[in-house]
mmCIF file of C-alpha atoms and ligand atoms in Angstrom:
data_model
loop_
_atom_site.group_PDB
_atom_site.id
_atom_site.type_symbol
_atom_site.label_atom_id
_atom_site.label_comp_id
_atom_site.label_asym_id
_atom_site.label_seq_id
_atom_site.Cartn_x
_atom_site.Cartn_y
_atom_site.Cartn_z
ATOM 1 C CA UNK A 1126 8.467 23.794 8.464
ATOM 2 C CA UNK A 1127 6.561 21.528 6.263
ATOM 3 C CA UNK A 1128 6.044 18.186 7.835
ATOM 4 C CA UNK A 1129 5.945 15.029 5.808
ATOM 5 C CA UNK A 1130 2.272 14.126 7.213
ATOM 6 C CA UNK A 1131 0.381 16.373 9.660
ATOM 7 C CA UNK A 1132 -1.995 14.047 11.873
ATOM 8 C CA UNK A 1133 -2.635 16.808 14.232
ATOM 9 C CA UNK A 1134 -4.479 18.711 11.584
ATOM 10 C CA UNK A 1135 -6.562 16.040 10.836
ATOM 11 C CA UNK A 1136 -7.793 15.233 14.057
ATOM 12 C CA UNK A 1137 -8.321 18.964 14.850
ATOM 13 C CA UNK A 1138 -11.077 18.937 12.075
ATOM 14 C CA UNK A 1139 -12.712 16.048 13.562
ATOM 15 C CA UNK A 1140 -12.292 16.215 17.233
ATOM 16 C CA UNK A 1141 -15.657 16.857 18.596
ATOM 17 C CA UNK A 1142 -16.767 13.515 16.755
ATOM 18 C CA UNK A 1143 -13.571 11.519 17.388
ATOM 19 C CA UNK A 1144 -13.930 12.257 21.061
ATOM 20 C CA UNK A 1145 -17.470 11.295 21.461
ATOM 21 C CA UNK A 1146 -16.657 8.093 19.490
ATOM 22 C CA UNK A 1147 -13.796 6.988 22.221
ATOM 23 C CA UNK A 1148 -16.009 8.286 25.341
ATOM 24 C CA UNK A 1149 -18.853 6.245 23.662
ATOM 25 C CA UNK A 1150 -16.760 3.100 23.702
ATOM 26 C CA UNK A 1151 -15.009 3.723 27.034
ATOM 27 C CA UNK A 1152 -18.553 4.077 28.558
ATOM 28 C CA UNK A 1153 -19.914 0.826 26.855
ATOM 29 C CA UNK A 1154 -17.364 -1.438 28.635
ATOM 30 C CA UNK A 1155 -17.021 -3.209 25.541
ATOM 31 C CA UNK A 1156 -13.592 -3.163 24.241
ATOM 32 C CA UNK A 1157 -12.810 -6.006 21.571
ATOM 33 C CA UNK A 1158 -14.663 -7.573 18.758
ATOM 34 C CA UNK A 1159 -17.804 -5.439 19.682
ATOM 35 C CA UNK A 1160 -20.725 -3.449 17.496
ATOM 36 C CA UNK A 1161 -18.295 -0.799 16.342
ATOM 37 C CA UNK A 1162 -15.945 -3.380 14.920
ATOM 38 C CA UNK A 1163 -18.959 -5.020 13.040
ATOM 39 C CA UNK A 1164 -20.181 -1.757 11.750
ATOM 40 C CA UNK A 1165 -16.858 -0.919 10.381
ATOM 41 C CA UNK A 1166 -16.512 -4.276 8.887
ATOM 42 C CA UNK A 1167 -19.698 -3.936 6.879
ATOM 43 C CA UNK A 1168 -19.094 -0.089 6.187
ATOM 44 C CA UNK A 1169 -15.434 -0.831 4.915
ATOM 45 C CA UNK A 1170 -16.366 -4.006 2.754
ATOM 46 C CA UNK A 1171 -18.886 -1.522 1.290
ATOM 47 C CA UNK A 1172 -16.193 1.168 0.303
ATOM 48 C CA UNK A 1173 -13.902 -1.778 -1.137
ATOM 49 C CA UNK A 1174 -17.067 -3.010 -3.203
ATOM 50 C CA UNK A 1175 -16.361 -6.266 -1.448
ATOM 51 C CA UNK A 1176 -18.961 -8.501 0.084
ATOM 52 C CA UNK A 1177 -16.825 -9.468 3.632
ATOM 53 C CA UNK A 1178 -14.455 -7.346 5.344
ATOM 54 C CA UNK A 1179 -12.636 -8.702 8.413
ATOM 55 C CA UNK A 1180 -10.977 -6.171 11.040
ATOM 56 C CA UNK A 1181 -7.690 -7.386 12.422
ATOM 57 C CA UNK A 1182 -5.319 -5.731 14.575
ATOM 58 C CA UNK A 1183 -2.385 -4.858 11.894
ATOM 59 C CA UNK A 1184 -1.894 -4.857 8.371
ATOM 60 C CA UNK A 1185 0.620 -7.038 8.615
ATOM 61 C CA UNK A 1186 -1.768 -9.421 10.599
ATOM 62 C CA UNK A 1187 -3.987 -8.831 7.447
ATOM 63 C CA UNK A 1188 -1.360 -10.270 5.191
ATOM 64 C CA UNK A 1189 -0.596 -13.381 7.306
ATOM 65 C CA UNK A 1190 -4.128 -14.157 7.911
ATOM 66 C CA UNK A 1191 -5.185 -13.670 4.064
ATOM 67 C CA UNK A 1192 -2.125 -16.011 3.169
ATOM 68 C CA UNK A 1193 -3.176 -18.615 5.646
ATOM 69 C CA UNK A 1194 -7.121 -18.517 4.995
ATOM 70 C CA UNK A 1195 -6.267 -18.881 0.949
ATOM 71 C CA UNK A 1196 -4.121 -22.103 2.357
ATOM 72 C CA UNK A 1197 -0.677 -20.934 1.886
ATOM 73 C CA UNK A 1198 1.836 -22.627 3.949
ATOM 74 C CA UNK A 1199 5.123 -24.138 4.255
ATOM 75 C CA UNK A 1200 6.798 -25.610 0.994
ATOM 76 C CA UNK A 1201 4.503 -23.058 -0.774
ATOM 77 C CA UNK A 1202 5.970 -20.199 -2.964
ATOM 78 C CA UNK A 1203 4.565 -16.816 -3.208
ATOM 79 C CA UNK A 1204 5.544 -14.006 -6.153
ATOM 80 C CA UNK A 1205 5.454 -10.648 -4.725
ATOM 81 C CA UNK A 1206 7.696 -7.746 -5.122
ATOM 82 C CA UNK A 1207 10.910 -6.385 -3.144
ATOM 83 C CA UNK A 1208 9.870 -2.665 -3.573
ATOM 84 C CA UNK A 1209 7.687 -2.558 -0.657
ATOM 85 C CA UNK A 1210 7.689 -2.009 3.074
ATOM 86 C CA UNK A 1211 9.190 -5.286 4.836
ATOM 87 C CA UNK A 1212 5.904 -6.216 6.284
ATOM 88 C CA UNK A 1213 4.991 -7.733 2.824
ATOM 89 C CA UNK A 1214 7.627 -10.258 2.860
ATOM 90 C CA UNK A 1215 7.467 -10.961 7.000
ATOM 91 C CA UNK A 1216 3.746 -12.117 6.337
ATOM 92 C CA UNK A 1217 4.662 -14.748 3.629
ATOM 93 C CA UNK A 1218 7.408 -15.899 6.017
ATOM 94 C CA UNK A 1219 5.365 -16.153 8.943
ATOM 95 C CA UNK A 1220 2.956 -18.320 6.566
ATOM 96 C CA UNK A 1221 6.000 -20.790 6.587
ATOM 97 C CA UNK A 1222 6.115 -20.267 2.429
ATOM 98 C CA UNK A 1223 9.109 -18.827 0.683
ATOM 99 C CA UNK A 1224 8.809 -15.359 -0.760
ATOM 100 C CA UNK A 1225 9.889 -15.086 -4.661
ATOM 101 C CA UNK A 1226 10.831 -11.597 -5.970
ATOM 102 C CA UNK A 1227 10.202 -10.014 -9.404
ATOM 103 C CA UNK A 1228 10.707 -6.883 -10.679
ATOM 104 C CA UNK A 1229 8.474 -3.807 -10.883
ATOM 105 C CA UNK A 1230 7.313 -1.885 -14.239
ATOM 106 C CA UNK A 1231 9.982 1.162 -14.602
ATOM 107 C CA UNK A 1232 6.719 3.502 -15.404
ATOM 108 C CA UNK A 1233 4.144 2.587 -12.685
ATOM 109 C CA UNK A 1234 6.863 1.034 -10.066
ATOM 110 C CA UNK A 1235 4.288 -1.914 -9.517
ATOM 111 C CA UNK A 1236 4.739 -5.471 -10.098
ATOM 112 C CA UNK A 1237 5.727 -6.123 -13.682
ATOM 113 C CA UNK A 1238 3.233 -8.586 -14.813
ATOM 114 C CA UNK A 1239 5.406 -9.519 -17.661
ATOM 115 C CA UNK A 1240 7.610 -11.446 -15.248
ATOM 116 C CA UNK A 1241 5.383 -13.307 -13.597
ATOM 117 C CA UNK A 1242 5.011 -16.495 -15.703
ATOM 118 C CA UNK A 1243 9.067 -17.154 -15.479
ATOM 119 C CA UNK A 1244 8.724 -16.873 -11.960
ATOM 120 C CA UNK A 1245 6.000 -19.796 -11.449
ATOM 121 C CA UNK A 1246 7.237 -23.267 -10.125
ATOM 122 C CA UNK A 1247 5.189 -26.169 -9.189
ATOM 123 C CA UNK A 1248 5.492 -24.966 -5.788
ATOM 124 C CA UNK A 1249 4.007 -21.385 -6.512
ATOM 125 C CA UNK A 1250 0.604 -20.929 -4.553
ATOM 126 C CA UNK A 1251 0.079 -17.310 -4.875
ATOM 127 C CA UNK A 1252 0.699 -13.830 -6.255
ATOM 128 C CA UNK A 1253 1.048 -10.928 -3.865
ATOM 129 C CA UNK A 1254 1.287 -7.563 -5.773
ATOM 130 C CA UNK A 1255 1.746 -4.311 -3.635
ATOM 131 C CA UNK A 1256 -0.549 -1.053 -4.751
ATOM 132 C CA UNK A 1257 2.676 0.852 -3.968
ATOM 133 C CA UNK A 1258 2.240 4.593 -2.898
ATOM 134 C CA UNK A 1259 -1.468 4.028 -4.007
ATOM 135 C CA UNK A 1260 -1.442 3.274 -7.364
ATOM 136 C CA UNK A 1261 -2.711 -0.227 -7.892
ATOM 137 C CA UNK A 1262 -0.486 -2.987 -9.798
ATOM 138 C CA UNK A 1263 -1.759 -3.657 -13.216
ATOM 139 C CA UNK A 1264 -4.416 -6.296 -12.020
ATOM 140 C CA UNK A 1265 -5.812 -7.699 -15.398
ATOM 141 C CA UNK A 1266 -2.738 -9.352 -16.588
ATOM 142 C CA UNK A 1267 -2.042 -10.414 -12.955
ATOM 143 C CA UNK A 1268 -5.521 -12.115 -12.504
ATOM 144 C CA UNK A 1269 -5.389 -13.650 -16.062
ATOM 145 C CA UNK A 1270 -2.233 -15.393 -15.350
ATOM 146 C CA UNK A 1271 -3.259 -16.381 -12.017
ATOM 147 C CA UNK A 1272 -6.437 -18.271 -13.228
ATOM 148 C CA UNK A 1273 -4.437 -20.002 -16.251
ATOM 149 C CA UNK A 1274 -2.288 -21.332 -13.484
ATOM 150 C CA UNK A 1275 -4.305 -21.691 -10.344
ATOM 151 C CA UNK A 1276 -2.926 -19.457 -8.062
ATOM 152 C CA UNK A 1277 -4.420 -17.204 -5.556
ATOM 153 C CA UNK A 1278 -4.163 -13.543 -5.508
ATOM 154 C CA UNK A 1279 -3.750 -11.476 -2.398
ATOM 155 C CA UNK A 1280 -3.488 -7.512 -2.913
ATOM 156 C CA UNK A 1281 -1.540 -5.753 -0.381
ATOM 157 C CA UNK A 1282 -3.520 -2.568 -0.406
ATOM 158 C CA UNK A 1283 -1.919 -1.192 2.676
ATOM 159 C CA UNK A 1284 -1.013 2.359 0.926
ATOM 160 C CA UNK A 1285 -4.320 2.174 -1.529
ATOM 161 C CA UNK A 1286 -7.622 2.728 0.325
ATOM 162 C CA UNK A 1287 -9.993 3.682 -2.334
ATOM 163 C CA UNK A 1288 -7.791 3.126 -4.801
ATOM 164 C CA UNK A 1289 -9.043 2.141 -8.358
ATOM 165 C CA UNK A 1290 -8.161 0.083 -11.271
ATOM 166 C CA UNK A 1291 -10.765 0.332 -14.271
ATOM 167 C CA UNK A 1292 -13.355 1.438 -11.342
ATOM 168 C CA UNK A 1293 -13.092 -1.619 -9.493
ATOM 169 C CA UNK A 1294 -11.756 -0.830 -5.735
ATOM 170 C CA UNK A 1295 -8.507 -1.777 -4.334
ATOM 171 C CA UNK A 1296 -8.767 -5.031 -2.580
ATOM 172 C CA UNK A 1297 -11.705 -6.256 -4.752
ATOM 173 C CA UNK A 1298 -9.870 -7.588 -7.912
ATOM 174 C CA UNK A 1299 -7.748 -10.635 -6.058
ATOM 175 C CA UNK A 1300 -8.813 -13.113 -4.035
ATOM 176 C CA UNK A 1301 -8.114 -11.222 -0.955
ATOM 177 C CA UNK A 1302 -7.243 -7.785 0.009
ATOM 178 C CA UNK A 1303 -5.378 -6.405 2.969
ATOM 179 C CA UNK A 1304 -5.244 -3.208 4.628
ATOM 180 C CA UNK A 1305 -3.473 -1.269 7.114
ATOM 181 C CA UNK A 1306 -4.822 1.530 9.194
ATOM 182 C CA UNK A 1307 -1.498 2.549 10.788
ATOM 183 C CA UNK A 1308 -1.901 6.423 11.841
ATOM 184 C CA UNK A 1309 -0.013 7.645 8.874
ATOM 185 C CA UNK A 1310 -1.935 5.572 6.252
ATOM 186 C CA UNK A 1311 -4.470 7.076 4.181
ATOM 187 C CA UNK A 1312 -7.316 5.835 6.440
ATOM 188 C CA UNK A 1313 -5.599 5.517 9.851
ATOM 189 C CA UNK A 1314 -6.518 4.640 13.388
ATOM 190 C CA UNK A 1315 -4.987 6.293 16.519
ATOM 191 C CA UNK A 1316 -2.999 3.017 17.218
ATOM 192 C CA UNK A 1317 -2.737 0.268 14.906
ATOM 193 C CA UNK A 1318 -5.273 -1.617 12.788
ATOM 194 C CA UNK A 1319 -5.860 -3.906 10.042
ATOM 195 C CA UNK A 1320 -8.406 -5.509 7.536
ATOM 196 C CA UNK A 1321 -9.061 -8.309 5.009
ATOM 197 C CA UNK A 1322 -11.665 -8.010 2.429
ATOM 198 C CA UNK A 1323 -12.738 -10.732 0.031
ATOM 199 C CA UNK A 1324 -15.549 -11.712 -1.780
ATOM 200 C CA UNK A 1325 -15.636 -15.048 -0.766
ATOM 201 C CA UNK A 1326 -17.646 -16.338 2.382
ATOM 202 C CA UNK A 1327 -15.374 -19.364 3.454
ATOM 203 C CA UNK A 1328 -12.171 -16.864 3.149
ATOM 204 C CA UNK A 1329 -13.928 -14.388 5.718
ATOM 205 C CA UNK A 1330 -14.807 -17.191 7.884
ATOM 206 C CA UNK A 1331 -11.406 -18.722 8.016
ATOM 207 C CA UNK A 1332 -10.289 -15.173 9.009
ATOM 208 C CA UNK A 1333 -12.664 -14.535 11.521
ATOM 209 C CA UNK A 1334 -11.683 -17.894 13.085
ATOM 210 C CA UNK A 1335 -7.797 -17.166 12.643
ATOM 211 C CA UNK A 1336 -7.629 -13.670 14.355
ATOM 212 C CA UNK A 1337 -9.509 -14.568 17.603
ATOM 213 C CA UNK A 1338 -7.817 -18.119 18.538
ATOM 214 C CA UNK A 1339 -9.762 -20.350 16.027
ATOM 215 C CA UNK A 1340 -12.754 -20.211 18.012
ATOM 216 C CA UNK A 1341 -16.035 -21.080 16.582
ATOM 217 C CA UNK A 1342 -17.725 -20.366 20.074
ATOM 218 C CA UNK A 1343 -16.545 -19.174 23.149
ATOM 219 C CA UNK A 1344 -13.607 -21.751 24.282
ATOM 220 C CA UNK A 1345 -14.640 -24.064 21.206
ATOM 221 C CA UNK A 1346 -11.469 -23.773 19.259
ATOM 222 C CA UNK A 1347 -11.879 -25.175 15.825
ATOM 223 C CA UNK A 1348 -8.474 -24.519 14.624
ATOM 224 C CA UNK A 1349 -5.170 -23.037 15.898
ATOM 225 C CA UNK A 1350 -5.040 -19.107 15.728
ATOM 226 C CA UNK A 1351 -3.937 -15.994 16.979
ATOM 227 C CA UNK A 1352 -4.945 -13.207 19.086
ATOM 228 C CA UNK A 1353 -5.192 -10.420 15.841
ATOM 229 C CA UNK A 1354 -8.407 -8.957 16.825
ATOM 230 C CA UNK A 1355 -8.768 -5.069 16.385
ATOM 231 C CA UNK A 1356 -10.115 -3.135 19.454
ATOM 232 C CA UNK A 1357 -13.530 -1.074 19.490
ATOM 233 C CA UNK A 1358 -11.948 2.163 20.247
ATOM 234 C CA UNK A 1359 -9.790 1.977 17.034
ATOM 235 C CA UNK A 1360 -13.192 0.703 15.366
ATOM 236 C CA UNK A 1361 -14.983 3.603 16.772
ATOM 237 C CA UNK A 1362 -12.335 6.054 15.528
ATOM 238 C CA UNK A 1363 -12.085 4.400 11.839
ATOM 239 C CA UNK A 1364 -16.052 4.665 11.675
ATOM 240 C CA UNK A 1365 -15.802 8.426 11.966
ATOM 241 C CA UNK A 1366 -12.733 8.458 9.816
ATOM 242 C CA UNK A 1367 -14.838 6.616 7.196
ATOM 243 C CA UNK A 1368 -17.049 9.354 6.597
ATOM 244 C CA UNK A 1369 -14.226 11.610 5.388
ATOM 245 C CA UNK A 1370 -12.005 9.436 3.444
ATOM 246 C CA UNK A 1371 -13.520 10.330 0.265
ATOM 247 C CA UNK A 1372 -12.948 13.731 0.770
ATOM 248 C CA UNK A 1373 -9.437 13.391 2.005
ATOM 249 C CA UNK A 1374 -8.416 11.024 -0.825
ATOM 250 C CA UNK A 1375 -9.798 14.089 -3.309
ATOM 251 C CA UNK A 1376 -7.625 16.429 -1.391
ATOM 252 C CA UNK A 1377 -4.547 14.388 -1.682
ATOM 253 C CA UNK A 1378 -5.104 14.103 -5.428
ATOM 254 C CA UNK A 1379 -5.594 17.616 -5.696
ATOM 255 C CA UNK A 1380 -2.180 18.328 -4.070
ATOM 256 C CA UNK A 1381 -0.715 15.511 -6.359
ATOM 257 C CA UNK A 1382 -1.851 17.463 -9.092
ATOM 258 C CA UNK A 1383 -0.604 20.694 -7.894
ATOM 259 C CA UNK A 1384 2.928 19.025 -7.582
ATOM 260 C CA UNK A 1385 2.420 17.480 -11.240
ATOM 261 C CA UNK A 1386 1.778 21.277 -12.684
ATOM 262 C CA UNK A 1387 4.529 22.581 -10.685
ATOM 263 C CA UNK A 1388 6.947 20.159 -11.605
ATOM 264 C CA UNK A 1389 5.473 19.761 -15.500
ATOM 265 C CA UNK A 1390 8.310 21.695 -17.009
ATOM 266 C CA UNK A 1391 11.179 19.616 -15.306
ATOM 267 C CA UNK A 1392 12.397 16.006 -16.142
ATOM 268 C CA UNK A 1393 11.493 14.571 -12.998
ATOM 269 C CA UNK A 1394 10.193 11.164 -13.598
ATOM 270 C CA UNK A 1395 7.009 10.497 -11.746
ATOM 271 C CA UNK A 1396 5.148 6.837 -11.919
ATOM 272 C CA UNK A 1397 2.779 6.954 -14.655
ATOM 273 C CA UNK A 1398 -0.746 6.005 -13.776
ATOM 274 C CA UNK A 1399 -2.797 4.006 -16.603
ATOM 275 C CA UNK A 1400 -5.664 6.274 -17.543
ATOM 276 C CA UNK A 1401 -8.158 4.053 -16.028
ATOM 277 C CA UNK A 1402 -6.411 4.504 -12.798
ATOM 278 C CA UNK A 1403 -7.238 6.376 -9.694
ATOM 279 C CA UNK A 1404 -4.028 6.710 -7.683
ATOM 280 C CA UNK A 1405 -4.764 7.851 -4.417
ATOM 281 C CA UNK A 1406 -1.392 9.027 -3.470
ATOM 282 C CA UNK A 1407 -0.308 7.809 -0.195
ATOM 283 C CA UNK A 1408 2.987 8.916 -1.102
ATOM 284 C CA UNK A 1409 4.201 11.257 -3.817
ATOM 285 C CA UNK A 1410 7.460 10.536 -5.171
ATOM 286 C CA UNK A 1411 9.642 11.665 -8.077
ATOM 287 C CA UNK A 1412 12.762 10.255 -9.449
ATOM 288 C CA UNK A 1413 15.960 12.274 -9.668
ATOM 289 C CA UNK A 1414 19.654 12.010 -9.805
ATOM 290 C CA UNK A 1415 21.247 13.279 -6.813
ATOM 291 C CA UNK A 1416 18.562 12.702 -4.843
ATOM 292 C CA UNK A 1417 20.031 12.257 -1.570
ATOM 293 C CA UNK A 1418 21.415 15.624 -2.101
ATOM 294 C CA UNK A 1419 18.001 16.913 -2.851
ATOM 295 C CA UNK A 1420 16.789 15.254 0.406
ATOM 296 C CA UNK A 1421 19.217 16.990 2.471
ATOM 297 C CA UNK A 1422 18.586 20.355 0.477
ATOM 298 C CA UNK A 1423 14.739 20.013 1.401
ATOM 299 C CA UNK A 1424 15.565 19.003 4.998
ATOM 300 C CA UNK A 1425 17.626 22.107 5.309
ATOM 301 C CA UNK A 1426 14.955 24.056 4.574
ATOM 302 C CA UNK A 1427 12.483 22.504 7.040
ATOM 303 C CA UNK A 1428 10.727 20.228 4.534
ATOM 304 C CA UNK A 1429 10.470 16.660 5.415
ATOM 305 C CA UNK A 1430 10.656 14.711 2.753
ATOM 306 C CA UNK A 1431 11.292 10.670 2.960
ATOM 307 C CA UNK A 1432 12.139 7.591 0.432
ATOM 308 C CA UNK A 1433 9.831 4.635 0.131
ATOM 309 C CA UNK A 1434 11.754 2.420 0.638
ATOM 310 C CA UNK A 1435 15.505 3.322 0.200
ATOM 311 C CA UNK A 1436 16.705 -0.166 0.664
ATOM 312 C CA UNK A 1437 14.462 -3.118 -1.001
ATOM 313 C CA UNK A 1438 13.603 -6.102 0.961
ATOM 314 C CA UNK A 1439 15.483 -8.393 -1.185
ATOM 315 C CA UNK A 1440 18.797 -6.485 0.066
ATOM 316 C CA UNK A 1441 18.091 -5.975 3.461
ATOM 317 C CA UNK A 1442 20.181 -7.893 6.302
ATOM 318 C CA UNK A 1443 17.359 -9.421 7.826
ATOM 319 C CA UNK A 1444 16.375 -11.336 4.725
ATOM 320 C CA UNK A 1445 19.917 -12.301 3.155
ATOM 321 C CA UNK A 1446 18.835 -15.954 3.612
ATOM 322 C CA UNK A 1447 16.565 -15.734 0.735
ATOM 323 C CA UNK A 1448 19.539 -15.339 -1.411
ATOM 324 C CA UNK A 1449 19.449 -12.254 -3.078
ATOM 325 C CA UNK A 1450 22.095 -9.964 -4.305
ATOM 326 C CA UNK A 1451 22.425 -6.382 -5.592
ATOM 327 C CA UNK A 1452 21.759 -6.628 -9.394
ATOM 328 C CA UNK A 1453 18.846 -9.101 -9.109
ATOM 329 C CA UNK A 1454 16.130 -6.816 -9.521
ATOM 330 C CA UNK A 1455 17.348 -3.789 -11.555
ATOM 331 C CA UNK A 1456 14.313 -1.586 -11.988
ATOM 332 C CA UNK A 1457 13.781 -2.230 -8.383
ATOM 333 C CA UNK A 1458 17.281 -1.007 -7.033
ATOM 334 C CA UNK A 1459 17.255 1.700 -9.581
ATOM 335 C CA UNK A 1460 13.987 3.254 -7.890
ATOM 336 C CA UNK A 1461 15.203 2.852 -4.538
ATOM 337 C CA UNK A 1462 18.246 4.662 -5.270
ATOM 338 C CA UNK A 1463 16.928 7.730 -7.086
ATOM 339 C CA UNK A 1464 13.230 8.172 -5.823
ATOM 340 C CA UNK A 1465 12.303 10.664 -3.287
ATOM 341 C CA UNK A 1466 9.002 11.237 -1.627
ATOM 342 C CA UNK A 1467 7.467 14.887 -1.093
ATOM 343 C CA UNK A 1468 5.332 15.804 1.583
ATOM 344 C CA UNK A 1469 1.561 15.132 0.716
ATOM 345 C CA UNK A 1470 -1.592 14.811 3.138
ATOM 346 C CA UNK A 1471 -5.099 15.903 2.706
ATOM 347 C CA UNK A 1472 -4.353 19.526 4.477
ATOM 348 C CA UNK A 1473 -1.311 20.340 2.303
ATOM 349 C CA UNK A 1474 -1.693 23.804 1.321
ATOM 350 C CA UNK A 1475 -0.977 25.101 -2.269
ATOM 351 C CA UNK A 1476 1.821 27.632 -0.918
ATOM 352 C CA UNK A 1477 3.517 24.761 0.601
ATOM 353 C CA UNK A 1478 3.507 22.560 -2.429
ATOM 354 C CA UNK A 1479 4.975 25.796 -4.206
ATOM 355 C CA UNK A 1480 7.634 26.018 -1.203
ATOM 356 C CA UNK A 1481 8.744 22.117 -1.604
ATOM 357 C CA UNK A 1482 9.124 22.475 -5.296
ATOM 358 C CA UNK A 1483 10.841 25.648 -5.408
ATOM 359 C CA UNK A 1484 13.445 24.249 -3.075
ATOM 360 C CA UNK A 1485 13.492 20.986 -5.137
ATOM 361 C CA UNK A 1486 14.160 23.069 -8.030
ATOM 362 C CA UNK A 1487 17.331 24.784 -6.625
ATOM 363 C CA UNK A 1488 18.637 21.580 -5.028
ATOM 364 C CA UNK A 1489 18.195 20.158 -8.407
ATOM 365 C CA UNK A 1490 19.030 22.487 -11.217
ATOM 366 C CA UNK A 1491 22.387 21.233 -11.904
ATOM 367 C CA UNK A 1492 21.476 17.898 -12.339
ATOM 368 C CA UNK A 1493 18.613 18.056 -14.584
ATOM 369 C CA UNK A 1494 20.267 16.772 -17.473
ATOM 370 C CA UNK A 1495 21.072 13.560 -15.377
ATOM 371 C CA UNK A 1496 17.425 13.257 -14.561
ATOM 372 C CA UNK A 1497 16.662 12.976 -18.176
ATOM 373 C CA UNK A 1498 19.106 10.267 -18.284
ATOM 374 C CA UNK A 1499 17.571 8.227 -15.548
ATOM 375 C CA UNK A 1500 14.150 8.029 -17.433
ATOM 376 C CA UNK A 1501 15.713 6.535 -20.539
ATOM 377 C CA UNK A 1502 18.355 4.127 -18.618
ATOM 378 C CA UNK A 1503 16.161 1.395 -19.121
ATOM 379 C CA UNK A 1504 14.826 1.506 -22.657
ATOM 380 C CA UNK A 1505 14.134 -2.284 -22.839
ATOM 381 C CA UNK A 1506 11.666 -2.715 -19.829
ATOM 382 C CA UNK A 1507 10.183 0.662 -21.020
ATOM 383 C CA UNK A 1508 9.389 -1.418 -24.319
ATOM 384 C CA UNK A 1509 8.205 -4.431 -22.540
ATOM 385 C CA UNK A 1510 5.676 -2.330 -20.636
ATOM 386 C CA UNK A 1511 4.245 -0.370 -23.602
ATOM 387 C CA UNK A 1512 3.706 -3.802 -25.369
ATOM 388 C CA UNK A 1513 1.830 -5.055 -22.156
ATOM 389 C CA UNK A 1514 -0.454 -1.995 -22.116
ATOM 390 C CA UNK A 1515 -1.395 -2.216 -25.825
ATOM 391 C CA UNK A 1516 -2.286 -5.902 -25.139
ATOM 392 C CA UNK A 1517 -4.346 -5.145 -22.204
HETATM 393 C C1 LIG B 2429 2.010 -0.324 6.093
HETATM 394 C C2 LIG B 2429 2.032 -1.474 5.181
HETATM 395 C C3 LIG B 2429 1.979 -2.844 5.561
HETATM 396 C C4 LIG B 2429 1.947 -3.257 7.493
HETATM 397 O O1 LIG B 2429 0.829 -2.608 8.055
HETATM 398 P P1 LIG B 2429 0.835 -2.509 9.527
HETATM 399 O O2 LIG B 2429 -0.357 -2.163 9.950
HETATM 400 O O3 LIG B 2429 1.939 -1.746 9.588
HETATM 401 O O4 LIG B 2429 1.149 -3.956 9.863
HETATM 402 C C5 LIG B 2429 2.242 -4.022 4.577
HETATM 403 N N1 LIG B 2429 2.269 -3.542 3.469
HETATM 404 C C6 LIG B 2429 2.441 -1.994 3.045
HETATM 405 C C7 LIG B 2429 2.830 -2.150 1.646
HETATM 406 C C8 LIG B 2429 2.631 -1.174 3.902
HETATM 407 O O5 LIG B 2429 2.644 0.009 3.502
#
């Protein structure tokens, strides 16, 4: 039995500290927006190399409030990707704006910057890249295009705590960065949580107001707002876990390196992180033809694998009204059809990685030639990508 992730293993390492932190909050009688939250905000801003952090109740709320703080609203368009969890799209719709999907780069699986300019219209207000699986989108061209066109950039860093692009942390390059502390995320609460980080004090101030009913002071409501506050128990837990995140991230990276080595003689396609990237492996995924067969073979062997995500947002029934069809985002759709996420978490043992890969090899052996074909199916996009890389 190899689970997809193992939250109990992590808790057992730090149980005394967590239990004491939770007990401390309960004894204090202070449960929402208090000293634990303030301490966490300061420390997490530091961790992200930003001036400000505002904790909120979920990653979805973080995205919603970042959009509102940046002035995105009805009539605006936000350029984003469809290869993500639905929350990215939902938050844009909550703001009243319209999501405009562009395709991803076939080698990094994140927003293809070469497609942004063609999607810009007079209504475009923001660009919202997603750091999928823990690898940051190619932020240099994204920022250059945004500055040229006067657009705001909001990073969906829900899967990318501590990821880096040229030594700059996820969340610190765009105008605003959004994080989730859902339990399974790299930094997870014991419940729900999220945060917005930014260099700009006016954005931080707007998020402070919006998350707490628009209150400047108690019962003084400056603007209409929401109840998106983070609770003190979650903040206290995150304060404990923040001391371990670097260690855990390095353990994830080691597990990924082990998978890379074990798979190196096979033709499984993996995302190719640029040399200057620190991938934090929220998810470790490989591309192979016959993915569904491999997934069930792993399941039969007691190994929990997954797909992140099997149906891209533009093809979800819930968002049919946006008007997209199969074929509109070929790279996104190809990846959704053939990528598979292997178990990864800091406590994954070397022998577990060996077992996962052995099972995968058996399942995929007859299909290797097809896997090779999958890599070269889109030569044109690959060429565009290498051109971008040389230019940046
Ligand atoms: C988890 C996630 C979110 C939403 O975060 P919640 O805390 O679950 O609301 C948004 N975007 C991405 C890419 C995510 O993985």
